[in-house]
Amino acid sequence: QVQLVESGGGLVQAGGSLRLSCAASGTIVSINGMNWYRQAPGKQRELVAGISSGGTTNYADFVKGRFTISRDNAKYTVYLQMNSLKPEDTTVYYCKMVIRSSRYTIDAYWGQGTQVTVSS
């Protein structure tokens, strides 16, 4: 059984910063890709940033230059450093990890979501 727990969301003023964390626990052999998504009410979930097992990163255009994704493999944790936050960044953020839990089992797991609110 694998579980992802997110933390770090909250309320911040425009131009401010937040750091999200997502830690995996349970039976873990290895973790492949780690990603952050966000989803506003009534909209599709969209990819914010991703990082491969080798450390290669990719970002959505709307966060390039403002957000930084990183990972700590020893802690099974992915981070999202969010700077220069804008009101339009307000929504729920979800982490996703592709985790090998045995020789024959690889699944995608999602965090519970954390609310980020940016006031103008």
XYZ file of N, CA and C in Angstrom:
360
model
N 0.839 -1.175 0.000
C 0.000 0.000 0.000
C 0.886 1.242 0.000
N 0.610 2.148 -0.912
C 1.377 3.386 -1.035
C 0.447 4.563 -0.772
N 0.958 5.533 -0.077
C 0.184 6.732 0.226
C 1.036 7.966 -0.047
N 0.411 8.998 -0.612
C 1.066 10.277 -0.842
C 0.401 11.323 0.041
N 1.196 12.077 0.755
C 0.671 13.117 1.634
C 1.288 14.449 1.258
N 0.412 15.405 0.959
C 0.855 16.736 0.565
C 0.799 17.701 1.741
N 1.636 18.729 1.661
C 1.612 19.791 2.660
C 2.154 21.067 2.036
N 1.915 22.180 2.706
C 2.518 23.435 2.293
C 1.598 24.440 1.640
N 0.369 24.055 1.377
C -0.552 25.020 0.792
C -0.957 26.075 1.805
N -1.670 27.091 1.317
C -2.127 28.129 2.221
C -2.500 29.391 1.486
N -2.571 30.462 2.241
C -2.954 31.765 1.721
C -1.736 32.667 1.675
N -1.545 33.330 0.545
C -0.402 34.221 0.382
C -0.826 35.397 -0.484
N -0.166 36.522 -0.307
C -0.456 37.681 -1.148
C 0.222 37.545 -2.505
N -0.335 38.213 -3.475
C 0.256 38.218 -4.809
C 1.708 38.676 -4.727
N 2.569 37.960 -5.462
C 3.996 38.236 -5.418
C 4.738 37.415 -4.383
N 3.992 36.742 -3.530
C 4.602 35.944 -2.479
C 5.008 34.561 -2.939
N 5.442 33.745 -1.979
C 5.958 32.410 -2.281
C 5.349 31.369 -1.360
N 5.271 30.168 -1.879
C 4.891 28.992 -1.102
C 5.714 27.812 -1.581
N 5.917 26.864 -0.700
C 6.597 25.629 -1.077
C 5.718 24.446 -0.730
N 5.342 23.696 -1.746
C 4.549 22.491 -1.554
C 5.468 21.283 -1.436
N 5.047 20.338 -0.602
C 5.768 19.080 -0.458
C 4.793 17.922 -0.632
N 5.312 16.827 -1.126
C 4.505 15.610 -1.286
C 5.410 14.434 -0.978
N 5.066 13.692 0.074
C 5.893 12.579 0.513
C 5.150 11.259 0.327
N 5.852 10.304 -0.222
C 5.288 8.966 -0.419
C 5.755 8.046 0.696
N 4.861 7.133 1.065
C 5.216 6.139 2.073
C 4.556 4.812 1.717
N 5.063 3.749 2.321
C 4.528 2.425 2.037
C 5.585 1.534 1.405
N 5.113 0.565 0.646
C 6.010 -0.381 -0.016
C 6.494 0.230 -1.326
N 7.724 0.713 -1.318
C 8.276 1.425 -2.473
C 9.617 0.808 -2.866
N 9.697 0.383 -4.105
C 10.974 -0.105 -4.637
C 11.712 1.049 -5.296
N 10.999 1.781 -6.121
C 11.581 2.945 -6.773
C 10.455 3.858 -7.245
N 10.811 5.109 -7.514
C 9.843 6.087 -8.011
C 10.337 6.636 -9.333
N 9.495 6.577 -10.324
C 9.851 7.120 -11.633
C 9.496 8.607 -11.666
N 8.576 8.981 -12.518
C 8.230 10.394 -12.623
C 7.464 10.903 -11.418
N 7.727 12.161 -11.110
C 6.993 12.877 -10.072
C 6.452 14.145 -10.718
N 5.200 14.454 -10.463
C 4.560 15.578 -11.110
C 3.670 16.362 -10.143
N 3.474 17.622 -10.505
C 2.481 18.448 -9.845
C 1.433 18.852 -10.887
N 0.176 18.734 -10.491
C -0.957 19.157 -11.308
C -1.769 20.160 -10.500
N -2.670 20.843 -11.190
C -3.633 21.675 -10.486
C -4.965 21.598 -11.198
N -5.996 21.839 -10.427
C -7.340 21.748 -10.983
C -8.252 22.770 -10.334
N -8.769 23.649 -11.157
C -9.737 24.638 -10.699
C -11.140 24.046 -10.826
N -12.090 24.527 -10.035
C -13.459 24.010 -10.119
C -14.031 24.115 -11.530
N -14.567 23.014 -12.012
C -15.169 23.003 -13.331
C -14.207 22.914 -14.492
N -12.927 22.768 -14.173
C -11.918 22.687 -15.230
C -11.164 21.367 -15.150
N -10.499 21.047 -16.239
C -9.697 19.822 -16.260
C -8.421 19.999 -15.447
N -7.958 18.897 -14.908
C -6.684 18.929 -14.197
C -5.571 19.176 -15.216
N -4.645 20.069 -14.893
C -3.572 20.415 -15.826
C -2.205 20.220 -15.183
N -1.259 19.818 -16.010
C 0.099 19.593 -15.542
C 0.778 20.926 -15.267
N 1.383 21.022 -14.115
C 2.130 22.220 -13.741
C 3.622 22.014 -13.984
N 4.144 20.904 -13.467
C 5.572 20.622 -13.596
C 5.811 19.137 -13.377
N 6.908 18.645 -13.938
C 7.274 17.252 -13.765
C 8.775 17.096 -13.646
N 9.189 16.015 -13.006
C 10.617 15.718 -12.875
C 10.800 14.213 -12.996
N 11.728 13.818 -13.850
C 11.965 12.399 -14.084
C 12.866 11.834 -12.995
N 13.039 10.523 -13.030
C 13.919 9.882 -12.057
C 15.363 10.358 -12.214
N 15.708 10.800 -13.404
C 17.059 11.292 -13.649
C 17.229 12.767 -13.377
N 16.116 13.430 -13.011
C 16.211 14.836 -12.661
C 15.832 15.806 -13.772
N 15.431 15.293 -14.909
C 14.989 16.174 -15.992
C 13.641 16.788 -15.634
N 13.546 18.098 -15.810
C 12.328 18.807 -15.433
C 11.607 19.369 -16.654
N 10.309 19.549 -16.495
C 9.518 20.235 -17.514
C 8.447 21.042 -16.810
N 8.064 22.151 -17.448
C 7.124 23.081 -16.828
C 6.070 23.523 -17.836
N 4.880 23.786 -17.318
C 3.868 24.429 -18.132
C 4.303 25.864 -18.390
N 3.928 26.387 -19.540
C 4.342 27.738 -19.904
C 3.901 28.762 -18.857
N 2.756 28.535 -18.239
C 2.227 29.545 -17.330
C 2.968 29.602 -15.989
N 3.919 28.701 -15.751
C 4.691 28.770 -14.505
C 6.194 28.868 -14.755
N 6.611 28.818 -16.003
C 8.046 28.886 -16.304
C 8.653 30.160 -15.754
N 9.787 29.992 -15.086
C 10.472 31.139 -14.506
C 9.977 31.516 -13.128
N 8.865 30.937 -12.705
C 8.310 31.264 -11.383
C 8.333 30.058 -10.439
N 8.054 28.874 -10.962
C 7.985 27.659 -10.146
C 9.196 26.772 -10.408
N 9.619 26.050 -9.380
C 10.719 25.103 -9.506
C 10.333 23.791 -8.840
N 10.459 22.713 -9.609
C 10.191 21.382 -9.057
C 11.511 20.706 -8.721
N 11.527 19.977 -7.626
C 12.718 19.233 -7.225
C 12.288 17.976 -6.492
N 13.227 17.058 -6.303
C 12.895 15.807 -5.629
C 14.026 15.368 -4.723
N 13.657 14.674 -3.667
C 14.609 14.060 -2.755
C 14.314 12.569 -2.776
N 15.115 11.833 -3.501
C 14.833 10.408 -3.675
C 14.945 9.629 -2.363
N 15.845 10.054 -1.510
C 16.033 9.352 -0.234
C 14.803 9.499 0.657
N 14.083 10.596 0.482
C 12.898 10.853 1.301
C 11.602 10.566 0.549
N 11.691 10.089 -0.702
C 10.507 9.836 -1.522
C 9.612 11.070 -1.571
N 10.217 12.213 -1.758
C 9.495 13.477 -1.679
C 9.741 14.338 -2.911
N 8.682 14.998 -3.341
C 8.786 15.975 -4.415
C 8.334 17.328 -3.869
N 8.989 18.381 -4.347
C 8.704 19.731 -3.891
C 8.287 20.601 -5.081
N 7.532 21.629 -4.771
C 7.221 22.647 -5.759
C 7.407 24.007 -5.095
N 8.480 24.678 -5.462
C 8.733 26.029 -4.971
C 8.007 26.995 -5.896
N 7.087 27.752 -5.335
C 6.273 28.670 -6.125
C 6.594 30.105 -5.722
N 7.158 30.848 -6.641
C 7.506 32.255 -6.403
C 6.669 33.151 -7.311
N 6.659 34.424 -6.984
C 5.918 35.407 -7.790
C 4.493 34.924 -8.058
N 3.840 34.496 -7.029
C 2.497 33.939 -7.183
C 1.503 34.994 -7.636
N 0.563 34.551 -8.453
C -0.469 35.417 -8.997
C -1.850 34.926 -8.537
N -2.835 35.808 -8.508
C -4.189 35.357 -8.128
C -4.688 34.200 -8.991
N -4.296 34.180 -10.246
C -4.753 33.098 -11.128
C -4.102 31.749 -10.814
N -3.130 31.733 -9.909
C -2.553 30.470 -9.452
C -3.413 29.816 -8.366
N -4.447 30.520 -7.939
C -5.318 30.005 -6.893
C -6.084 28.789 -7.370
N -5.888 27.676 -6.702
C -6.608 26.447 -6.987
C -6.055 25.336 -6.093
N -6.513 24.107 -6.316
C -6.005 22.951 -5.591
C -4.881 22.300 -6.400
N -3.794 22.009 -5.715
C -2.617 21.391 -6.333
C -2.502 19.935 -5.880
N -2.212 19.067 -6.845
C -2.092 17.628 -6.595
C -0.731 17.124 -7.043
N -0.142 16.243 -6.265
C 1.074 15.571 -6.708
C 0.695 14.192 -7.253
N 1.535 13.721 -8.135
C 1.356 12.399 -8.723
C 2.724 11.746 -8.847
N 2.808 10.485 -8.474
C 4.061 9.752 -8.609
C 3.794 8.404 -9.268
N 4.721 8.003 -10.094
C 4.674 6.661 -10.684
C 5.641 5.800 -9.888
N 5.081 4.821 -9.174
C 5.851 4.098 -8.156
C 5.855 2.602 -8.440
N 7.062 2.049 -8.379
C 7.193 0.594 -8.443
C 7.153 0.067 -7.020
N 6.160 -0.779 -6.748
C 6.027 -1.330 -5.399
C 6.460 -2.789 -5.315
N 6.744 -3.386 -6.468
C 7.296 -4.744 -6.499
C 7.921 -4.947 -7.874
N 8.466 -6.115 -8.079
C 9.118 -6.395 -9.367
C 8.131 -6.272 -10.525
N 6.872 -6.581 -10.265
C 5.894 -6.630 -11.351
C 4.830 -5.544 -11.274
N 4.933 -4.658 -10.320
C 3.854 -3.702 -10.105
C 4.337 -2.267 -10.165
N 3.790 -1.518 -11.130
C 4.025 -0.073 -11.231
C 2.668 0.590 -11.367
N 2.413 1.560 -10.509
C 1.137 2.264 -10.541
C 1.358 3.762 -10.354
N 0.364 4.517 -10.766
C 0.356 5.956 -10.520
C -0.460 6.240 -9.267
N 0.070 7.092 -8.416
C -0.599 7.455 -7.174
C -0.743 8.973 -7.106
N -1.834 9.398 -6.490
C -2.126 10.824 -6.348
C -2.183 11.225 -4.883
N -1.761 12.462 -4.631
C -1.950 13.035 -3.315
C -3.380 13.499 -3.136
N -3.679 13.949 -1.925
C -5.053 14.326 -1.592
C -5.411 15.736 -2.048
N -4.408 16.481 -2.442
C -4.637 17.854 -2.884
C -4.399 18.846 -1.761
N -3.861 19.990 -2.123
C -3.641 21.057 -1.150
C -4.054 22.387 -1.782
N -4.784 23.183 -1.030
C -5.326 24.440 -1.539
C -4.278 25.548 -1.488
N -4.129 26.226 -2.594
C -3.286 27.421 -2.672
C -4.191 28.595 -3.033
N -4.142 29.630 -2.205
C -4.957 30.813 -2.443
C -4.051 32.032 -2.469
N -4.124 32.777 -3.565
C -3.297 33.965 -3.737
C -4.218 35.178 -3.784
N -4.065 36.065 -2.831
C -4.912 37.254 -2.772
C -4.270 38.411 -3.527
N -5.120 39.231 -4.090
C -4.605 40.365 -4.891
C -4.429 41.607 -4.040
